[in-house]
PDB file of C-alpha atoms in Angstrom:
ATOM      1  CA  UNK A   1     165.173  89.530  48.877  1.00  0.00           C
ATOM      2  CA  UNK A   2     167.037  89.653  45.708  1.00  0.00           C
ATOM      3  CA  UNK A   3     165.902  90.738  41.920  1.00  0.00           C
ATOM      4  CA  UNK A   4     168.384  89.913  38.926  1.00  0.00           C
ATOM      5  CA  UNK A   5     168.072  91.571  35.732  1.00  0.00           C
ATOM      6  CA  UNK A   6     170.286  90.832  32.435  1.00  0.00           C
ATOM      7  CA  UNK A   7     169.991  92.580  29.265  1.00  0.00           C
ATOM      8  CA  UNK A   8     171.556  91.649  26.306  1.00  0.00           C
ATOM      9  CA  UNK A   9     174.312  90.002  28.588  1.00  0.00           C
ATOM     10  CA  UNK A  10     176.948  87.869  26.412  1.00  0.00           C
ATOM     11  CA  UNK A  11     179.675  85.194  27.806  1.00  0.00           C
ATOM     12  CA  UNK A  12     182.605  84.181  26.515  1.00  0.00           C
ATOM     13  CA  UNK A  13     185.856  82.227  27.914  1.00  0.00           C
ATOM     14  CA  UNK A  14     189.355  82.715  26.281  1.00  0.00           C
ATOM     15  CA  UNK A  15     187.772  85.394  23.760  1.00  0.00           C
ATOM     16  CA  UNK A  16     184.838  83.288  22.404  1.00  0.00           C
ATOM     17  CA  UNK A  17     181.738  84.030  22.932  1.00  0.00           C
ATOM     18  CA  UNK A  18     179.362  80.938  23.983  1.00  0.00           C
ATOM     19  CA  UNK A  19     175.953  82.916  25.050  1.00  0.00           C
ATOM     20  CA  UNK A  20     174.811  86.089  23.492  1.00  0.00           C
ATOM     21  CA  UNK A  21     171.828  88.388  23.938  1.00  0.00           C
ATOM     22  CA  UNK A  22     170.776  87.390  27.243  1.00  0.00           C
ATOM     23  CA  UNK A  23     167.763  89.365  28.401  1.00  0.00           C
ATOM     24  CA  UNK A  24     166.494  87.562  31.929  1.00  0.00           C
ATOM     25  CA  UNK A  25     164.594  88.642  34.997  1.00  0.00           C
ATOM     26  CA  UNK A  26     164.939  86.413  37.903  1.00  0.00           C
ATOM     27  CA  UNK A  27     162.837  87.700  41.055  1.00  0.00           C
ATOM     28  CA  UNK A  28     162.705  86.163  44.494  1.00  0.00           C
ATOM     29  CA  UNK A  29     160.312  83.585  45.814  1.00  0.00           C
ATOM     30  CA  UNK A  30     160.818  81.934  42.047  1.00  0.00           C
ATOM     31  CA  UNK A  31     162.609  79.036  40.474  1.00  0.00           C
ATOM     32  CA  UNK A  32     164.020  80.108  36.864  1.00  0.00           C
ATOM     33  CA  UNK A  33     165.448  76.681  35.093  1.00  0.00           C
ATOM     34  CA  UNK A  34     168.151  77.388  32.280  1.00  0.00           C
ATOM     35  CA  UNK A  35     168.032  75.003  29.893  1.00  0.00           C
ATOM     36  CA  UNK A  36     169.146  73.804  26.494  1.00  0.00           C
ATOM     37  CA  UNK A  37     171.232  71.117  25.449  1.00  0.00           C
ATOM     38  CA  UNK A  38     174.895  69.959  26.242  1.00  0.00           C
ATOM     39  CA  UNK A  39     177.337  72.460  25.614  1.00  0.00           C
ATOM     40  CA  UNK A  40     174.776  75.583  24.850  1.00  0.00           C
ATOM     41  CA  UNK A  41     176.218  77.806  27.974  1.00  0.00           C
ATOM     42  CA  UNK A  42     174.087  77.006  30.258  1.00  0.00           C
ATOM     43  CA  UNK A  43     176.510  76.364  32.912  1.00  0.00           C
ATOM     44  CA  UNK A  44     178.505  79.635  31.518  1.00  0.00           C
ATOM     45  CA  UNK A  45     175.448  82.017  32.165  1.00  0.00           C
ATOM     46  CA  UNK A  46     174.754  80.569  35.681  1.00  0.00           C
ATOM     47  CA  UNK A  47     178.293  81.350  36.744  1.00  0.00           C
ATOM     48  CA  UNK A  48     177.966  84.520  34.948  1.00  0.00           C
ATOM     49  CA  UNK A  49     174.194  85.306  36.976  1.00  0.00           C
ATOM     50  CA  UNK A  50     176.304  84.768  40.079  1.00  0.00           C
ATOM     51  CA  UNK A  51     179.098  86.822  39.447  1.00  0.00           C
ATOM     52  CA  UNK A  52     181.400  83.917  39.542  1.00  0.00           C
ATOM     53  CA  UNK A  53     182.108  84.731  35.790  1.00  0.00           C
ATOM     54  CA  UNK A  54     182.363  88.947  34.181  1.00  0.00           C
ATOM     55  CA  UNK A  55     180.360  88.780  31.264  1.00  0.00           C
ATOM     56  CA  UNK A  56     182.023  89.451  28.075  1.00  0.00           C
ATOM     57  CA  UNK A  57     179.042  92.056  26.899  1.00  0.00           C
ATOM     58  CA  UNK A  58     175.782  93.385  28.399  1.00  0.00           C
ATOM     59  CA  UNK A  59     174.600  94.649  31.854  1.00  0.00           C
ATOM     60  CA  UNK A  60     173.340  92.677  35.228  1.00  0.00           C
ATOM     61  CA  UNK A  61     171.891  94.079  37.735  1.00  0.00           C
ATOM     62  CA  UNK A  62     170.855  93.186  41.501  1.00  0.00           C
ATOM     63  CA  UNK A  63     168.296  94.997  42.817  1.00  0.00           C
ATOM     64  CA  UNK A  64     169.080  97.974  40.783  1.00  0.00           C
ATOM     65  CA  UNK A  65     172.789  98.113  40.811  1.00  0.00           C
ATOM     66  CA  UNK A  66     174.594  97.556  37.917  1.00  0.00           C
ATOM     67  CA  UNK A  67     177.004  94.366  38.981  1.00  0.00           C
ATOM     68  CA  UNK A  68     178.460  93.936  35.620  1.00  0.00           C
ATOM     69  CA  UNK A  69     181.944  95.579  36.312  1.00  0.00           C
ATOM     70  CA  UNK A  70     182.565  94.429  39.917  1.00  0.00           C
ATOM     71  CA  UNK A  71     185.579  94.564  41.485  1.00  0.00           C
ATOM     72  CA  UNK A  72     186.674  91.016  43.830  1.00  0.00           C
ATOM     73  CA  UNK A  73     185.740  92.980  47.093  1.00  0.00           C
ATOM     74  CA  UNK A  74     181.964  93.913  45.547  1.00  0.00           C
ATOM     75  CA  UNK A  75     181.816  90.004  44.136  1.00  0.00           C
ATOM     76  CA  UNK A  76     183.138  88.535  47.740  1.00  0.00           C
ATOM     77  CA  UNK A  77     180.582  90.444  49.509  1.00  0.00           C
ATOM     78  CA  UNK A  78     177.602  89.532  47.349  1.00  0.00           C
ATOM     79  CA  UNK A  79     178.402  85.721  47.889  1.00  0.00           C
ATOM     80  CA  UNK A  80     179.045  86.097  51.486  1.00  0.00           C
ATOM     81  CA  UNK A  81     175.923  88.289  52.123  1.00  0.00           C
ATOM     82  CA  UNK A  82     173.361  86.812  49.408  1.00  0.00           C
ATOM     83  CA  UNK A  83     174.444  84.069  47.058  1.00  0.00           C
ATOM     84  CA  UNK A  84     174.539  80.266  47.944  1.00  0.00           C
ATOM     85  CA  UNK A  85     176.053  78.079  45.210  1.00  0.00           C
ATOM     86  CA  UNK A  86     174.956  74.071  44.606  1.00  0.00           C
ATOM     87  CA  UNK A  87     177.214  73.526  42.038  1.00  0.00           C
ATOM     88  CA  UNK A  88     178.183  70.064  40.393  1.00  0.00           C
ATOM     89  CA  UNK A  89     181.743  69.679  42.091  1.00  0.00           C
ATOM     90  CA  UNK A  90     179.258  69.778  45.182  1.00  0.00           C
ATOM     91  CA  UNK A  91     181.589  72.805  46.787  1.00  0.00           C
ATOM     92  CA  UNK A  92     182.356  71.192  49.574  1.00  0.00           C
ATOM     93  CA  UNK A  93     185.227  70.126  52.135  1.00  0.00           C
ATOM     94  CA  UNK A  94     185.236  66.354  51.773  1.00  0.00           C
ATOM     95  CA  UNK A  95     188.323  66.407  54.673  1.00  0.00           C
ATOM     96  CA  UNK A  96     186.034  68.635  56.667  1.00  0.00           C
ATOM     97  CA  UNK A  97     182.323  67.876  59.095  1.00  0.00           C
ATOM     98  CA  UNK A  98     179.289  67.910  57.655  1.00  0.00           C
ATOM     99  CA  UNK A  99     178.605  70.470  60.264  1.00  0.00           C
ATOM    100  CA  UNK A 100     181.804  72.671  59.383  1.00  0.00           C
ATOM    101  CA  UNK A 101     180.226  72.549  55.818  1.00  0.00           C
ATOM    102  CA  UNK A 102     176.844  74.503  56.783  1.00  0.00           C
ATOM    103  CA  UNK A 103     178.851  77.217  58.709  1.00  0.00           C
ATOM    104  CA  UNK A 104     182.433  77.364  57.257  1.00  0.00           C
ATOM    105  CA  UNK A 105     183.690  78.525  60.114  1.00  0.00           C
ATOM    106  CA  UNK A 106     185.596  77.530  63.294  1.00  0.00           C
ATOM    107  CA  UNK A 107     185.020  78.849  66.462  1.00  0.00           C
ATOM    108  CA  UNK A 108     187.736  81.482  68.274  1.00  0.00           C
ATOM    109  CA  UNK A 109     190.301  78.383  69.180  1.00  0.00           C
ATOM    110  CA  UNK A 110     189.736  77.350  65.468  1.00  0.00           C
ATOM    111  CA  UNK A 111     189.411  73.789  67.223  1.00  0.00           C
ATOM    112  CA  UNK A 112     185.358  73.191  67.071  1.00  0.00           C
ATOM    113  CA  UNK A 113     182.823  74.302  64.336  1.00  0.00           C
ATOM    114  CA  UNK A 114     181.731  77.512  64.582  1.00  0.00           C
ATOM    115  CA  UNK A 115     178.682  80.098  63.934  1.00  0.00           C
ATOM    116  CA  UNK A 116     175.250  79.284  65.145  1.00  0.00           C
ATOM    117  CA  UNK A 117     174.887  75.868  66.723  1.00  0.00           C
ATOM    118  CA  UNK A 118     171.159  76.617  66.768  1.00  0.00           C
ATOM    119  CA  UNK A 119     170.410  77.130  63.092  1.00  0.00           C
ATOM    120  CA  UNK A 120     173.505  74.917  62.031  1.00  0.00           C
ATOM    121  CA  UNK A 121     170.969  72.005  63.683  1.00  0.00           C
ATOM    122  CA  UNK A 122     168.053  72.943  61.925  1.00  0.00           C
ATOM    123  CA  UNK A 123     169.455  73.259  58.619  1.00  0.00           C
ATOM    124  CA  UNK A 124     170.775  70.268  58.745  1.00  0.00           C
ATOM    125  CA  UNK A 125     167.475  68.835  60.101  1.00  0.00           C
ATOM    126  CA  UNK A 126     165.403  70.527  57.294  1.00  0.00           C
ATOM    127  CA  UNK A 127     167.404  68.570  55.233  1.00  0.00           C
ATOM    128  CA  UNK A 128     167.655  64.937  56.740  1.00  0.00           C
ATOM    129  CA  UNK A 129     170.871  65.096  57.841  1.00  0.00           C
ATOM    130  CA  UNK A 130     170.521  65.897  61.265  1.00  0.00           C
ATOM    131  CA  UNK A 131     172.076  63.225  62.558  1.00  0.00           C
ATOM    132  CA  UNK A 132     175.451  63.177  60.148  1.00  0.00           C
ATOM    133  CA  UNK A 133     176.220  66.480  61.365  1.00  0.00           C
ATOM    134  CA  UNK A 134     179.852  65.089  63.391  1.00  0.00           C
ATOM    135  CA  UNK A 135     180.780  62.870  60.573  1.00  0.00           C
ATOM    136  CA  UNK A 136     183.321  63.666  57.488  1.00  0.00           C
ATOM    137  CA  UNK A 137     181.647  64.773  54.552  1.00  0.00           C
ATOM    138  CA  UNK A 138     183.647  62.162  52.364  1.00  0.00           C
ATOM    139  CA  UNK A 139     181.512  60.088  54.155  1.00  0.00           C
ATOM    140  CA  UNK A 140     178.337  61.728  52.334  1.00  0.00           C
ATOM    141  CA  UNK A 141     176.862  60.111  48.775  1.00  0.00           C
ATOM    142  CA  UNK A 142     176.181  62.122  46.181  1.00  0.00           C
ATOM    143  CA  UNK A 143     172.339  63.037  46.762  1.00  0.00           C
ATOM    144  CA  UNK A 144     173.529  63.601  50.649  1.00  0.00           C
ATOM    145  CA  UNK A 145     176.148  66.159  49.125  1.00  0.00           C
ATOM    146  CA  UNK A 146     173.251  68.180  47.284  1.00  0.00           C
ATOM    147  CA  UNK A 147     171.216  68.437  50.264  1.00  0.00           C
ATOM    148  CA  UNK A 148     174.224  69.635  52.299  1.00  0.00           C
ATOM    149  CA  UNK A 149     174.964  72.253  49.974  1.00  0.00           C
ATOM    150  CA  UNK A 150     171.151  73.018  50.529  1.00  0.00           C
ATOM    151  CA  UNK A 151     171.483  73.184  54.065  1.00  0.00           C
ATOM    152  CA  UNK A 152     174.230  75.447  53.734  1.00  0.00           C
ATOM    153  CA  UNK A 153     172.053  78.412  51.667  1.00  0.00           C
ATOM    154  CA  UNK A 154     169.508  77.734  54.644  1.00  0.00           C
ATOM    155  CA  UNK A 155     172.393  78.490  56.972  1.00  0.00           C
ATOM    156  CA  UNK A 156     172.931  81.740  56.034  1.00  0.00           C
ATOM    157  CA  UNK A 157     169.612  82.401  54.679  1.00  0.00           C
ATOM    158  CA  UNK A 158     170.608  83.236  50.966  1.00  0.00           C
ATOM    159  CA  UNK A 159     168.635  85.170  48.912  1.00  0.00           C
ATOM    160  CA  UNK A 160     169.772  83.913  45.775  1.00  0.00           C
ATOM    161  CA  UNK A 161     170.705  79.852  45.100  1.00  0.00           C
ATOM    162  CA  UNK A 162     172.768  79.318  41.679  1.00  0.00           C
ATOM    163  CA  UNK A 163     172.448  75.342  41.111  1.00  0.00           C
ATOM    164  CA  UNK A 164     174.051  73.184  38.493  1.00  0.00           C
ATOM    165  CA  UNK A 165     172.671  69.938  37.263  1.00  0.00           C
ATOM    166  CA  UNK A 166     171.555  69.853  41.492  1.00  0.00           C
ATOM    167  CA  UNK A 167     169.523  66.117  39.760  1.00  0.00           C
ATOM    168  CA  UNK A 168     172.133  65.020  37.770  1.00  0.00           C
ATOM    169  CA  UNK A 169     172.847  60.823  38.466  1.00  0.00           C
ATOM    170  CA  UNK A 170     169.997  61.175  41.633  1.00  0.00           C
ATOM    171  CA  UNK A 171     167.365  58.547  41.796  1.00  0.00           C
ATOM    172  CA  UNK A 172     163.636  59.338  42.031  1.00  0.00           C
ATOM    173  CA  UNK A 173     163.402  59.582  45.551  1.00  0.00           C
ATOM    174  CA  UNK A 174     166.535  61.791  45.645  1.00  0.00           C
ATOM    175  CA  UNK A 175     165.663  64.108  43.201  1.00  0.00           C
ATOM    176  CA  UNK A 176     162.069  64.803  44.604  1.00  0.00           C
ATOM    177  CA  UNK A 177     164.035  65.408  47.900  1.00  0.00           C
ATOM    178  CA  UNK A 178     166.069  68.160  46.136  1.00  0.00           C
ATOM    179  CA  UNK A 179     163.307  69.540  44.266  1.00  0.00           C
ATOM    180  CA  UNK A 180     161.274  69.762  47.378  1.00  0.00           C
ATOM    181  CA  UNK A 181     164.044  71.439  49.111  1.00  0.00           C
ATOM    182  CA  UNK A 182     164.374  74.075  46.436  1.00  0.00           C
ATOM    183  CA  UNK A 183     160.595  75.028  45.867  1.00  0.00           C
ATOM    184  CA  UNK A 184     160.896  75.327  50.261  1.00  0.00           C
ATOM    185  CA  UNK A 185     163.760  78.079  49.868  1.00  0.00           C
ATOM    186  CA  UNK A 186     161.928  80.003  46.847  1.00  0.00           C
ATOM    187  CA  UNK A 187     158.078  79.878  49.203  1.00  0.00           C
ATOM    188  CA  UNK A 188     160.566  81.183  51.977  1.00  0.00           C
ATOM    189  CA  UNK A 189     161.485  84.241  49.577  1.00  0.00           C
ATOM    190  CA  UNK A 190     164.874  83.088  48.004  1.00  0.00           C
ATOM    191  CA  UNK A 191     165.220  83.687  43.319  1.00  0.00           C
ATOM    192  CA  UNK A 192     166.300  80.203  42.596  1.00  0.00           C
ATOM    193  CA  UNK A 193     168.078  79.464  39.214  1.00  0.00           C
ATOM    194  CA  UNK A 194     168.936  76.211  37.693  1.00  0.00           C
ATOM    195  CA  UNK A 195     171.308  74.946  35.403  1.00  0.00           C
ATOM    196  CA  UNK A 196     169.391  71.617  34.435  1.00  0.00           C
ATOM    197  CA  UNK A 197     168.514  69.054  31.583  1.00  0.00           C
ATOM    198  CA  UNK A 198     166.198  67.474  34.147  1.00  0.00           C
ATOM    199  CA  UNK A 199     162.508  67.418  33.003  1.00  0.00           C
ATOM    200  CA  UNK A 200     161.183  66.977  36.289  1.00  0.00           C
ATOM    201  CA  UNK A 201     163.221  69.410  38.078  1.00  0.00           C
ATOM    202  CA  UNK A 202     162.527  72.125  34.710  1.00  0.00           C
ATOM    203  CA  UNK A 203     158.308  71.165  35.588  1.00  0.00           C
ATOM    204  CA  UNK A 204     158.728  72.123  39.281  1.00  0.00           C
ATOM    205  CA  UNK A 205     159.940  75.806  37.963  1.00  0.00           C
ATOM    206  CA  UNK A 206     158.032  78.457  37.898  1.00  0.00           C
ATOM    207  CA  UNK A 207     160.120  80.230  34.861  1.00  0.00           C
ATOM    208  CA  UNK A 208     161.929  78.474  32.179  1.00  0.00           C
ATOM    209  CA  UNK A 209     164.670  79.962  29.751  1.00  0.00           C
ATOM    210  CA  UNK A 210     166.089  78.683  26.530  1.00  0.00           C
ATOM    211  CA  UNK A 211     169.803  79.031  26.117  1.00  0.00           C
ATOM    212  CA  UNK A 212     170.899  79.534  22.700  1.00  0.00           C
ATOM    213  CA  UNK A 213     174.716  78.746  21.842  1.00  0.00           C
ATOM    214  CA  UNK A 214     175.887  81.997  20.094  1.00  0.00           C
ATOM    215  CA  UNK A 215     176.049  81.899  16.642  1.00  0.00           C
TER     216      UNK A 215
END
């Protein structure tokens, strides 16, 4: 499992700085909730959590390590071996299966979907879309498209799940789906942080933070 730790971590894009003294521990089996309102950095400081982003000032660390200066090879193999993103351009391959979506991978002829059959089934199963696992993932609405991007951190088993707005536009039924699905992968171990405006999602966390635009 997977601690994060910022202190006094800053973002910025193009030179300005939108988040500033960031000082954050998220620890596994927990949901953290970032929230604020539009256009406070939210968003910015998830990306940033998950490496997708270098922070402009500050250090993170996971599990110890300071992250914070990262080459591409260090970042690639921190998402490949821990990090599962839900993020709101859903991440995934509308042209491609729902089941190629869990995996992303084909098998050795590159013709069929490939990694674990086994686990690709149950993730998808976990998730109530067993049964759409052969179909294109255009096909998929958007509260289907959430859960698949669920499935996909069951898949590999992440240890950390970055999610932005993962409630935005869902109905009720939906979004207690999601949320159930989420509070499932932090009881199973995983830190879970959330990029979110939602009040019900923010309630089902166990930690929330405040994000300040930077003065």
């Amino acid at each position: 499992m997977t601690t994060i730790i910022c202190r006094n971590l800053a973002t910025g894009i193009n030179g300005h700085t939108i988040t500033s003294d960031i000082n954050l521990d998220v620890t596994p089996g927990t949901m953290t909730a970032l929230t604020g309102p539009s256009g406070c950095g939210k968003t910015t400081l998830l990306h940033a959590i998950g490496l997708l982003q270098t922070p402009a000032a500050g250090t993170l660390t996971i599990d110890g390590i300071d992250a914070t200066g990262w080459n591409q090879r260090q970042r690639r193999r921190f998402w490949r071996d821990k990090a599962a993103f839900i993020l709101q351009d859903y991440g995934i391959m509308d042209e491609e299966t729902v089941g190629f979506n869990v995996s992303m991978r084909l098998n050795a002829l590159g013709l069929a979907v490939g990694g674990d059959r086994r686990r690709i089934r149950n993730a998808l199963r976990l998730t109530g879309l067993a049964s759409r696992a052969d179909e294109t993932a255009s096909h998929l609405s958007g509260g289907e498209k959430q859960r698949l991007g669920i499935a996909r951190a069951i898949y590999k088993n992440a240890s950390v799940i970055l999610a932005d707005e993962p409630t935005a536009s869902l109905d009720a039924g939906n979004r207690a789906n999601i949320i159930r699905l989420l509070r499932e992968r932090a009881a199973q171990g995983a830190a879970v942080i959330l990029a979110t405006h939602d009040p019900v999602l923010v309630d089902a966390c166990d930690h929330v933070y405040q994000v300040a635009p930077s003065s």
